PDB file of C-alpha atoms and ligand atoms in Angstrom:
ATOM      1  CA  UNK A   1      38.094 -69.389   3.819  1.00 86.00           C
ATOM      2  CA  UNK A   2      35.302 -66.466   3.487  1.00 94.00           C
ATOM      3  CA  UNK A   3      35.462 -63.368   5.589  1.00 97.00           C
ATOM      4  CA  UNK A   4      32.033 -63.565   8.143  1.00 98.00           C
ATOM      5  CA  UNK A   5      31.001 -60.474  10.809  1.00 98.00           C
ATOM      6  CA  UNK A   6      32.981 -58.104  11.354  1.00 98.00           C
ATOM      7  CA  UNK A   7      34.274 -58.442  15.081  1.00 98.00           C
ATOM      8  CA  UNK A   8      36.760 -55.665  15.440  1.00 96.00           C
ATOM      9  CA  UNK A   9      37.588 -52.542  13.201  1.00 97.00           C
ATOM     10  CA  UNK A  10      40.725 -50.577  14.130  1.00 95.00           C
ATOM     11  CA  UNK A  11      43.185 -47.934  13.172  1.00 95.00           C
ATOM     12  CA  UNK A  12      45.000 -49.827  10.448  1.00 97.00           C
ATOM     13  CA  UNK A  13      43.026 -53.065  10.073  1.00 98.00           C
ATOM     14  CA  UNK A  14      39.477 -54.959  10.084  1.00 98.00           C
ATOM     15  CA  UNK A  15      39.054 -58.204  11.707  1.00 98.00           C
ATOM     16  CA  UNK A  16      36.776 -60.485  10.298  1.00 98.00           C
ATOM     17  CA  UNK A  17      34.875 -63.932  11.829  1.00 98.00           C
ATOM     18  CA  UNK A  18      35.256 -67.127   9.557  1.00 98.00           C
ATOM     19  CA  UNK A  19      33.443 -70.410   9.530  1.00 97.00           C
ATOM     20  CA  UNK A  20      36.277 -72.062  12.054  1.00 98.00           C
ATOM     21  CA  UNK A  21      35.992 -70.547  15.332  1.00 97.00           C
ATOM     22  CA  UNK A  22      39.703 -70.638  16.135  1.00 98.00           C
ATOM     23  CA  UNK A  23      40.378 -68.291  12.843  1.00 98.00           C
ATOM     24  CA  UNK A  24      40.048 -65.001  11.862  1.00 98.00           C
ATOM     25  CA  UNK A  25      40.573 -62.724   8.722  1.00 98.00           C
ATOM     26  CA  UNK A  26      42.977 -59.484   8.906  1.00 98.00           C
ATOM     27  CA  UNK A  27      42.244 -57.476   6.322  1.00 98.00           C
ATOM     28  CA  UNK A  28      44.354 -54.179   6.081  1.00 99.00           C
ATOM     29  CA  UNK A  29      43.863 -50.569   5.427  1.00 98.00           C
ATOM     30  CA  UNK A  30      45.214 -47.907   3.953  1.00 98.00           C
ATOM     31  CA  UNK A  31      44.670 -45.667   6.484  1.00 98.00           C
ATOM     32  CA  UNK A  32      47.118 -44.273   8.996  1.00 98.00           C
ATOM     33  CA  UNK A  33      46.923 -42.476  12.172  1.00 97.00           C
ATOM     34  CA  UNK A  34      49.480 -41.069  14.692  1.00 97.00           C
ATOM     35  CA  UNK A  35      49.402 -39.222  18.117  1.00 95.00           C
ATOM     36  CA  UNK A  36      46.476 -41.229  18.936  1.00 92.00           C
ATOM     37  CA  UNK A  37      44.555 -40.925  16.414  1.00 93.00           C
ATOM     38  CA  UNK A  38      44.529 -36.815  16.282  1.00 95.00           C
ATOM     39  CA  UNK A  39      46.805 -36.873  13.220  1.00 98.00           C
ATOM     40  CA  UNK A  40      44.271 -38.959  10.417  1.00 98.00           C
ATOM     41  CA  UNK A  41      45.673 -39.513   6.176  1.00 98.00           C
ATOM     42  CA  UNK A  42      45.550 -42.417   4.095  1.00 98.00           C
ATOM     43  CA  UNK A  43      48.977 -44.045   2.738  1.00 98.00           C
ATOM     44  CA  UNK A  44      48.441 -45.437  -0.653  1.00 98.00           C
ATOM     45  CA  UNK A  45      49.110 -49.211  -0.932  1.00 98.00           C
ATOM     46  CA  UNK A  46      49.823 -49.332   2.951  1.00 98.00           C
ATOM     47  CA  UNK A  47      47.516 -51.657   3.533  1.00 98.00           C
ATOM     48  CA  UNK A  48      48.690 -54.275   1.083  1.00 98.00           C
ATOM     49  CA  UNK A  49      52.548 -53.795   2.205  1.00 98.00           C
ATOM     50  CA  UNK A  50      51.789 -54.224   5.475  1.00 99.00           C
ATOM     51  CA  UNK A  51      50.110 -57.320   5.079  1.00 99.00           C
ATOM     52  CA  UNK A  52      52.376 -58.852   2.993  1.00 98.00           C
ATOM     53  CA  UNK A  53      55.754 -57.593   4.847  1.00 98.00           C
ATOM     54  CA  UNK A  54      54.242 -58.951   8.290  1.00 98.00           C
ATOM     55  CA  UNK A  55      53.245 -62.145   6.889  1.00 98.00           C
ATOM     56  CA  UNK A  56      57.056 -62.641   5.025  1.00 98.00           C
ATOM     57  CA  UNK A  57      58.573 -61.799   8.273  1.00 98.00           C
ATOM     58  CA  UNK A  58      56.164 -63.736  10.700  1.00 98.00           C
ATOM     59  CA  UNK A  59      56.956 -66.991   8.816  1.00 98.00           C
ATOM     60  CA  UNK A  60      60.283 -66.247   8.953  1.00 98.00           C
ATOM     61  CA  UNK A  61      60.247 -65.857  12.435  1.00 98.00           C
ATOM     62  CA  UNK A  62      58.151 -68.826  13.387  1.00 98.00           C
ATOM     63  CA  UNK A  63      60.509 -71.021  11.083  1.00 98.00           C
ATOM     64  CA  UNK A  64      63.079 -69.936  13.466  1.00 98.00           C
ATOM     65  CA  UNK A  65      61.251 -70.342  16.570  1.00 98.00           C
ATOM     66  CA  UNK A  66      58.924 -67.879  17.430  1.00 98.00           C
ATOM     67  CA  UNK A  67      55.739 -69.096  17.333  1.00 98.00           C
ATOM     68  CA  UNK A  68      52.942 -66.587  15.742  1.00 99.00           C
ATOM     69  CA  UNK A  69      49.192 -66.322  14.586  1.00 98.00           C
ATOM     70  CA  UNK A  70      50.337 -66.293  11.138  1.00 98.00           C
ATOM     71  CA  UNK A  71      48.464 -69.011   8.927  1.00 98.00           C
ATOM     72  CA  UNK A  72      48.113 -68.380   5.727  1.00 98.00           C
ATOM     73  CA  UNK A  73      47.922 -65.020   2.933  1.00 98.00           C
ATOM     74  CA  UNK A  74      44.733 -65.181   1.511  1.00 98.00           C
ATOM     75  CA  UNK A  75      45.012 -62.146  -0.995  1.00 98.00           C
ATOM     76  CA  UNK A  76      47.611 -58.831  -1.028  1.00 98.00           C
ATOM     77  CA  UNK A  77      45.654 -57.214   1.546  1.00 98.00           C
ATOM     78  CA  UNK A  78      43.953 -60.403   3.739  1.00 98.00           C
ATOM     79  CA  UNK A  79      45.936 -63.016   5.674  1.00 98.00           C
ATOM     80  CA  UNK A  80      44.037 -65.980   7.958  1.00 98.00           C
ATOM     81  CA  UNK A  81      45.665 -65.918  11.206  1.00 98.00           C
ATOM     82  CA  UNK A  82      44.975 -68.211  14.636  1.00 98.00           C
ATOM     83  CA  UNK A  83      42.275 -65.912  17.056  1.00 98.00           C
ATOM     84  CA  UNK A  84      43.466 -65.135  19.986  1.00 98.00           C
ATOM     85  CA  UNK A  85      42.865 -62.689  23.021  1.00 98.00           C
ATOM     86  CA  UNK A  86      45.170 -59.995  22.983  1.00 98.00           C
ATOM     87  CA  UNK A  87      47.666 -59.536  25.903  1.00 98.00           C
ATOM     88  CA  UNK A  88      47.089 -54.948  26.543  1.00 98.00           C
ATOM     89  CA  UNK A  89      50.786 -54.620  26.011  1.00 98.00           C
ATOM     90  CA  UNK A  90      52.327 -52.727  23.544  1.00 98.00           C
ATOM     91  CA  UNK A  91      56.237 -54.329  23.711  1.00 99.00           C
ATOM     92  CA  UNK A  92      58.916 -52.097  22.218  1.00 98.00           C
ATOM     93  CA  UNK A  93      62.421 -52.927  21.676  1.00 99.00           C
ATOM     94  CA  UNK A  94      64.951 -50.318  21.229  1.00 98.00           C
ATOM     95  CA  UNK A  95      67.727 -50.686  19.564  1.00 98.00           C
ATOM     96  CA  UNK A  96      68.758 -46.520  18.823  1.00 98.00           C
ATOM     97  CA  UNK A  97      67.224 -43.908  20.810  1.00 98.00           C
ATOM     98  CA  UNK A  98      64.412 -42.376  19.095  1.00 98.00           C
ATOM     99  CA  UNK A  99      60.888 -40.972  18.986  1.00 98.00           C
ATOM    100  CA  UNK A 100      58.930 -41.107  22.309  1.00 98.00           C
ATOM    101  CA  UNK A 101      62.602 -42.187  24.717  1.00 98.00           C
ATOM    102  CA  UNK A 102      64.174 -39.221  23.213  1.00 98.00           C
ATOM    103  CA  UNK A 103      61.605 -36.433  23.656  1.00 98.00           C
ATOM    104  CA  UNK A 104      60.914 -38.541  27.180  1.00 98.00           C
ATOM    105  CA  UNK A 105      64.632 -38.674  28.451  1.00 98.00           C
ATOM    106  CA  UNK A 106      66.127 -35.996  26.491  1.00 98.00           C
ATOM    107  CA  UNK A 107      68.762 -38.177  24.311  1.00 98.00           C
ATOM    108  CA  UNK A 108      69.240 -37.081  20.552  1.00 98.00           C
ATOM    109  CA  UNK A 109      68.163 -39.533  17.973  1.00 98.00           C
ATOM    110  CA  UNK A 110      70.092 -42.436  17.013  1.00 98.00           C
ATOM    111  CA  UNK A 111      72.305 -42.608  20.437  1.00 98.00           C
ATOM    112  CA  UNK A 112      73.072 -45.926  20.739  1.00 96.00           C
ATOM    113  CA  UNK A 113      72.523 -48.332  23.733  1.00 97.00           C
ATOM    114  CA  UNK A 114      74.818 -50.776  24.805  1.00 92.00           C
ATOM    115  CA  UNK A 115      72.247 -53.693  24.968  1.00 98.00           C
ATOM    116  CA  UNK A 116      68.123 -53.219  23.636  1.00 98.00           C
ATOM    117  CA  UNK A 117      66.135 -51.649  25.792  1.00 98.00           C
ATOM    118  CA  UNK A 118      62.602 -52.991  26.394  1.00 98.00           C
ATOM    119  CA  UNK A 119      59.334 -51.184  27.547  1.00 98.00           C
ATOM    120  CA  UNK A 120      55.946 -52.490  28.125  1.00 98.00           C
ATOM    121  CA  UNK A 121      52.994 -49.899  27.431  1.00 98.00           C
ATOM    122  CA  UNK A 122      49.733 -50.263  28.684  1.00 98.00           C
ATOM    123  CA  UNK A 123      47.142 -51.031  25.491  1.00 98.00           C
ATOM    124  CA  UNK A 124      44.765 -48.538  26.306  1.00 97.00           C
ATOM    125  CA  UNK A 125      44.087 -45.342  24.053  1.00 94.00           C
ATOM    126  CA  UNK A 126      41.835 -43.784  26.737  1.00 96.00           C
ATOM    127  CA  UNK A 127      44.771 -43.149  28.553  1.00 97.00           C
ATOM    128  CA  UNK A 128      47.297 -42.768  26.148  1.00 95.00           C
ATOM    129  CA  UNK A 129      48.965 -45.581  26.407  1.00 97.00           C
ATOM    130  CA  UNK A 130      50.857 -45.125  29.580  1.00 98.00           C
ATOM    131  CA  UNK A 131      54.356 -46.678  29.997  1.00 98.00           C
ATOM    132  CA  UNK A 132      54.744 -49.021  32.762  1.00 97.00           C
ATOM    133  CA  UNK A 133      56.497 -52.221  34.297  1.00 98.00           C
ATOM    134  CA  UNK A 134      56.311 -55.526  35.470  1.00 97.00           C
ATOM    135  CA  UNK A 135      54.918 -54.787  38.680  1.00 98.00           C
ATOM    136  CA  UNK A 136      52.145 -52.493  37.280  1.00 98.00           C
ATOM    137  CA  UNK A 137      51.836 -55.156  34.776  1.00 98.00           C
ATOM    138  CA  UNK A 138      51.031 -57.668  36.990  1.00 98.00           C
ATOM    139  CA  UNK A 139      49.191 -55.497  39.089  1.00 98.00           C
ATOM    140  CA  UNK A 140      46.873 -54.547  36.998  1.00 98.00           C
ATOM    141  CA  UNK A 141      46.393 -58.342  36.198  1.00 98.00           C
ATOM    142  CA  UNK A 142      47.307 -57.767  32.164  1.00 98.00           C
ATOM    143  CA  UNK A 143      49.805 -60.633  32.263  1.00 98.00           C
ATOM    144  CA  UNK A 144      50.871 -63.089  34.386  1.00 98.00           C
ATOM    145  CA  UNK A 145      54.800 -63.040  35.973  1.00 98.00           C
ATOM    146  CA  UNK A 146      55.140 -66.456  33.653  1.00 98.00           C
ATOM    147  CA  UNK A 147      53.455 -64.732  30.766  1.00 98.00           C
ATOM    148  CA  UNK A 148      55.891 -61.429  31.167  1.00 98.00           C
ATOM    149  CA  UNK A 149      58.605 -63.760  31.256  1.00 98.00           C
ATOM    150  CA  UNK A 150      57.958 -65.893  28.167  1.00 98.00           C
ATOM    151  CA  UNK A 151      56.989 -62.298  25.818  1.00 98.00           C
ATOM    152  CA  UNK A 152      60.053 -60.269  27.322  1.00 98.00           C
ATOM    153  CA  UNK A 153      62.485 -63.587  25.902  1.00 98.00           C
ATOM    154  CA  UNK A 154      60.467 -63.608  22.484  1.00 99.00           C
ATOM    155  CA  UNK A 155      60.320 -59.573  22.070  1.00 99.00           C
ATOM    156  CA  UNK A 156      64.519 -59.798  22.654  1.00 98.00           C
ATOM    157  CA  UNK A 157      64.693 -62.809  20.399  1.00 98.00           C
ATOM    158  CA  UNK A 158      62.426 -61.530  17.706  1.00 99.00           C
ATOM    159  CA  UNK A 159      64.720 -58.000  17.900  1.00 98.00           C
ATOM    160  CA  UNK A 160      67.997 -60.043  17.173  1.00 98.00           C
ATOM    161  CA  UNK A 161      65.987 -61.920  14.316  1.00 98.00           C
ATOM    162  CA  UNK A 162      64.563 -59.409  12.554  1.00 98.00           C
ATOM    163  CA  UNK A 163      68.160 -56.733  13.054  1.00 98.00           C
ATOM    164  CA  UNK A 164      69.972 -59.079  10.991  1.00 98.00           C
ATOM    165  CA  UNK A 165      66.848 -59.586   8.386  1.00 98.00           C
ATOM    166  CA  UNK A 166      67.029 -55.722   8.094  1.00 98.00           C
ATOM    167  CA  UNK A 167      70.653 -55.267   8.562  1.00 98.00           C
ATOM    168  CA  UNK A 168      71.092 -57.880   5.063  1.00 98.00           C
ATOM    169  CA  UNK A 169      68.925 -55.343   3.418  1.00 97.00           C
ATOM    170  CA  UNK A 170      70.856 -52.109   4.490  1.00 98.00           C
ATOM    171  CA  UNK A 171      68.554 -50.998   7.083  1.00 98.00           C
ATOM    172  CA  UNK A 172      69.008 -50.340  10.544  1.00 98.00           C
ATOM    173  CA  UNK A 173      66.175 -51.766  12.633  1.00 98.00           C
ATOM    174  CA  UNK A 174      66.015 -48.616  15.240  1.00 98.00           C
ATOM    175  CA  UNK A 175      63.478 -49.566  17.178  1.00 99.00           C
ATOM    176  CA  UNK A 176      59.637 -51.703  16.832  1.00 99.00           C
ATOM    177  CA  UNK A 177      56.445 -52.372  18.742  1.00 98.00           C
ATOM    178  CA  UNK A 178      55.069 -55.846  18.963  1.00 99.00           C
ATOM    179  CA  UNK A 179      51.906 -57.401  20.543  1.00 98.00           C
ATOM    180  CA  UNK A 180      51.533 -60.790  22.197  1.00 99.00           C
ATOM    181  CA  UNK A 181      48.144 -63.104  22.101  1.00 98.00           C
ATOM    182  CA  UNK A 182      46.887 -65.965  23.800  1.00 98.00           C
ATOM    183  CA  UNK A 183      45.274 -69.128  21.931  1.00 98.00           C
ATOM    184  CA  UNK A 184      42.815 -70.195  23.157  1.00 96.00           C
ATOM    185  CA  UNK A 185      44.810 -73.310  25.357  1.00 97.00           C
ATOM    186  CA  UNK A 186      46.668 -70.361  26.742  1.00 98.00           C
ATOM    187  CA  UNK A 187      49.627 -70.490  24.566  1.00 98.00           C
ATOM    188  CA  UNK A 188      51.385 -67.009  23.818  1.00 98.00           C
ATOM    189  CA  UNK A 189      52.261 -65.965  20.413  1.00 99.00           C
ATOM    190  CA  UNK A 190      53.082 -63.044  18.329  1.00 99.00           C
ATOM    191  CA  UNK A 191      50.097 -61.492  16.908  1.00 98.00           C
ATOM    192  CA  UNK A 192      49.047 -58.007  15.039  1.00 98.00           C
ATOM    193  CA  UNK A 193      51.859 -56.792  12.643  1.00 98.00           C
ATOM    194  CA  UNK A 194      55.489 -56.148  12.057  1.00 99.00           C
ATOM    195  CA  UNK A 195      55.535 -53.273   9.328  1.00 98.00           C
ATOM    196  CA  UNK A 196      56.611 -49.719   8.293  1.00 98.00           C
ATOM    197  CA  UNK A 197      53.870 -48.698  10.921  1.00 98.00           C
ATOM    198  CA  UNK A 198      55.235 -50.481  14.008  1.00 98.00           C
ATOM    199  CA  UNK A 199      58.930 -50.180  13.499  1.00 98.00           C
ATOM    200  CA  UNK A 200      61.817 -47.233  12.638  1.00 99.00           C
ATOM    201  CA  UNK A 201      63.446 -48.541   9.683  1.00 99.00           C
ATOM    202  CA  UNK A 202      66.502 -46.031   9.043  1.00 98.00           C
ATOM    203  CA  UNK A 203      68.980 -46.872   5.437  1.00 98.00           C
ATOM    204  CA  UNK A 204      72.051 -47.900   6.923  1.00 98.00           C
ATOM    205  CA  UNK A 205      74.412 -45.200   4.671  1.00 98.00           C
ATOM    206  CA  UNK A 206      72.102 -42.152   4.895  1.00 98.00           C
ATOM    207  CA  UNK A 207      70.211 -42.700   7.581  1.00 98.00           C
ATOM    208  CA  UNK A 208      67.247 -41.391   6.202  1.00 98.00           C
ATOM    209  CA  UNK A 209      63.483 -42.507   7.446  1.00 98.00           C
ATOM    210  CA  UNK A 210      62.329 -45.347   6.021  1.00 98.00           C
ATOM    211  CA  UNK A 211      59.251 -45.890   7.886  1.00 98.00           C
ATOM    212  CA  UNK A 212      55.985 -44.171   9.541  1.00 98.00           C
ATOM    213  CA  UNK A 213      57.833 -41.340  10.687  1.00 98.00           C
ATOM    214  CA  UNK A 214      57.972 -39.823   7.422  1.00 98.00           C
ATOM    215  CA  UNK A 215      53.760 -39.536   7.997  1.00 98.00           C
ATOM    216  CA  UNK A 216      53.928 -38.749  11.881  1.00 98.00           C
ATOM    217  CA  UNK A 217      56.752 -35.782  10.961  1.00 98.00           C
ATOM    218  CA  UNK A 218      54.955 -34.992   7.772  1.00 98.00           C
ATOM    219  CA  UNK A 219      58.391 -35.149   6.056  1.00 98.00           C
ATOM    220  CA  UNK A 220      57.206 -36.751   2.439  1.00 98.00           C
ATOM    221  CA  UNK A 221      57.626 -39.931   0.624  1.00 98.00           C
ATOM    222  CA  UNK A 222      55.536 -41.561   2.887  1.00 98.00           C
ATOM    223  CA  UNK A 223      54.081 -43.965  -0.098  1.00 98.00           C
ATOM    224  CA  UNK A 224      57.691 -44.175  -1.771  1.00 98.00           C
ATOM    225  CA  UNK A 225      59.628 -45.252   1.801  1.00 98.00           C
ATOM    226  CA  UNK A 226      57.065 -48.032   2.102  1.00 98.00           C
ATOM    227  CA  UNK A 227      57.225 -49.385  -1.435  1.00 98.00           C
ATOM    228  CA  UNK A 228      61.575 -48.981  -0.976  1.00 98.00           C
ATOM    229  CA  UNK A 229      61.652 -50.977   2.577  1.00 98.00           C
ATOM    230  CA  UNK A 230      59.475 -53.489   0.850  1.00 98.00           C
ATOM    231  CA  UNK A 231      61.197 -53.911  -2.545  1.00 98.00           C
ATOM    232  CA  UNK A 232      64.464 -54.343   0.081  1.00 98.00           C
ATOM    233  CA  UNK A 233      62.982 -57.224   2.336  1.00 98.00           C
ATOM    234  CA  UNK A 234      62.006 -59.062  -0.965  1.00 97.00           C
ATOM    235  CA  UNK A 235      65.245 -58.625  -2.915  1.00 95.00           C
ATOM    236  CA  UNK A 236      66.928 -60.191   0.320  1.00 92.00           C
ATOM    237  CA  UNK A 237      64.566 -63.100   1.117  1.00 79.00           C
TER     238      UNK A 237
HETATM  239  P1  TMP B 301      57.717 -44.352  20.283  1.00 73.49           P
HETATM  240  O1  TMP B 301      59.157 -43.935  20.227  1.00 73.49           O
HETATM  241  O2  TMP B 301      56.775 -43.328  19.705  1.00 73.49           O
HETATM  242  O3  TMP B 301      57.314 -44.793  21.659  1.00 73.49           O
HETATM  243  O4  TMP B 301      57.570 -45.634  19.333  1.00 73.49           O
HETATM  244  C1  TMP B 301      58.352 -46.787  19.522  1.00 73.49           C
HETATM  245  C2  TMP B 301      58.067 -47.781  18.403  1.00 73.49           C
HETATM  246  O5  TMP B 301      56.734 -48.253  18.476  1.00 73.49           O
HETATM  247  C3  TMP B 301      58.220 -47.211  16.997  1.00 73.49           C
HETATM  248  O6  TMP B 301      58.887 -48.183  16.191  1.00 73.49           O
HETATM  249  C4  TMP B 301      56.825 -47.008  16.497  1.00 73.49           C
HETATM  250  C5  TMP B 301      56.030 -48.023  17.263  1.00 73.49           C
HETATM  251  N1  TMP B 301      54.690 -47.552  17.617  1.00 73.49           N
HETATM  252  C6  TMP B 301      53.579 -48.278  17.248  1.00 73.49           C
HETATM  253  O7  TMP B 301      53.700 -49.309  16.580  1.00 73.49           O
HETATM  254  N2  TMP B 301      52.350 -47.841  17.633  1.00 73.49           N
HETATM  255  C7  TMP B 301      52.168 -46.710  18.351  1.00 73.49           C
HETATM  256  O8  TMP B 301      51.030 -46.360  18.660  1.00 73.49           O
HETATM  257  C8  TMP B 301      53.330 -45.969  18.747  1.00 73.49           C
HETATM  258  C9  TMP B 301      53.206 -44.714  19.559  1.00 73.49           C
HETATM  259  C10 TMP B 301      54.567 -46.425  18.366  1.00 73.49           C
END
């Protein structure tokens, strides 16, 4: 499969056309962002991680039931995946309070909740991706009550999958953001990524960072916590 225009280029990733209409090419970069895209570096070998830690745990979560737009790894930093038309939610599952729900609601870091808590934000960096519900959801016509239903069940599942994936590696899954697509039939499934950059990965003894933080709070080891979460997820697969 050969990479054809290039439809989309974002933050993190490049999306290219192929010669099958219903599939695309993801290839991924090394460069990060944060605070909406005021804060600007590169993380060396991000882009390759990324790709291949989404892709190990995407197949691991469609084996079990999730179905995703994962298809097939093409190189370290490319991966074929199904096209679809992204749903303008940003879902989050919180395990641990942290980043934006502590500075928001005034809880210290790493208070635990009795059951996940889920948010919806709206996808839209023109407005900073404002939080918001079902109603506004629906209101604003992003999603559909049925579709809301079906990606609030697969968010919750995919948080109990991928807690114990992390949990067999020693890391505490604190919290994640995931994105939903449609096929074209209509069909939702998990698209973008699941990496360092979407979720808070804390080591279970120390509790140390283990994930994008470590770029957002400028704290160091950006390059070695990626490489260490990945070496983790592969020693335990
Ligand atoms: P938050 O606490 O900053 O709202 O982030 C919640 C989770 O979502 C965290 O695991 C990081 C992830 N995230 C993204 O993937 N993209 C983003 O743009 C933001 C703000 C957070």
């Amino acid at each position: 499969m050969e990479k054809q225009a290039l439809l989309y280029e974002g933050k993190a990733k490049k999306v290219y056309a192929t010669q099958d209409p219903e599939l695309l090419i993801v290839s991924y970069k090394d460069d990060a962002t944060a605070f909406n895209g005021l804060k600007k570096g590169t993380i060396r070998g991000k882009g390759a991680i990324n790709n291949q830690m989404s892709n190990l745990l995407m197949a691991r979560l469609e084996k079990q039931g999730i179905p995703t737009h994962f298809v097939r790894e093409l190189n370290p930093r490319e991966t074929l995946v199904k096209r679809v038309s992204i749903v303008p939610l940003e879902v989050i599952v919180r395990n641990l309070a942290a980043g934006s729900f502590s500075k928001r609601y005034g809880v210290e870091e790493g208070t635990p909740f009795g059951k996940p808590a889920l948010e919806f934000s709206y996808k839209n960096d023109e407005l900073g991706d404002p939080l918001l519900n079902d109603d506004h959801a629906a209101a604003l016509k992003l999603a559909t009550r049925e579709e809301l239903a079906v990606i609030r069940a697969y968010a919750l599942q995919i948080n109990e999958l991928l807690r114990a994936v992390w949990a067999s590696c020693g890391v505490v899954l604190v919290d994640f953001k995931v994105e939903f697509g449609r096929l074209a039939g209509g069909t939702v499934v998990l698209a973008d990524e699941i990496s360092p950059d979407t979720c808070r990965l804390w080591d279970a003894r120390t509790g140390e960072k283990l994930d994008k933080d470590r770029f957002r709070r400028d704290l160091g080891g950006v390059e070695e916590a990626y490489c260490q979460v990945m070496e983790r997820l592969r020693g335990s697969l």
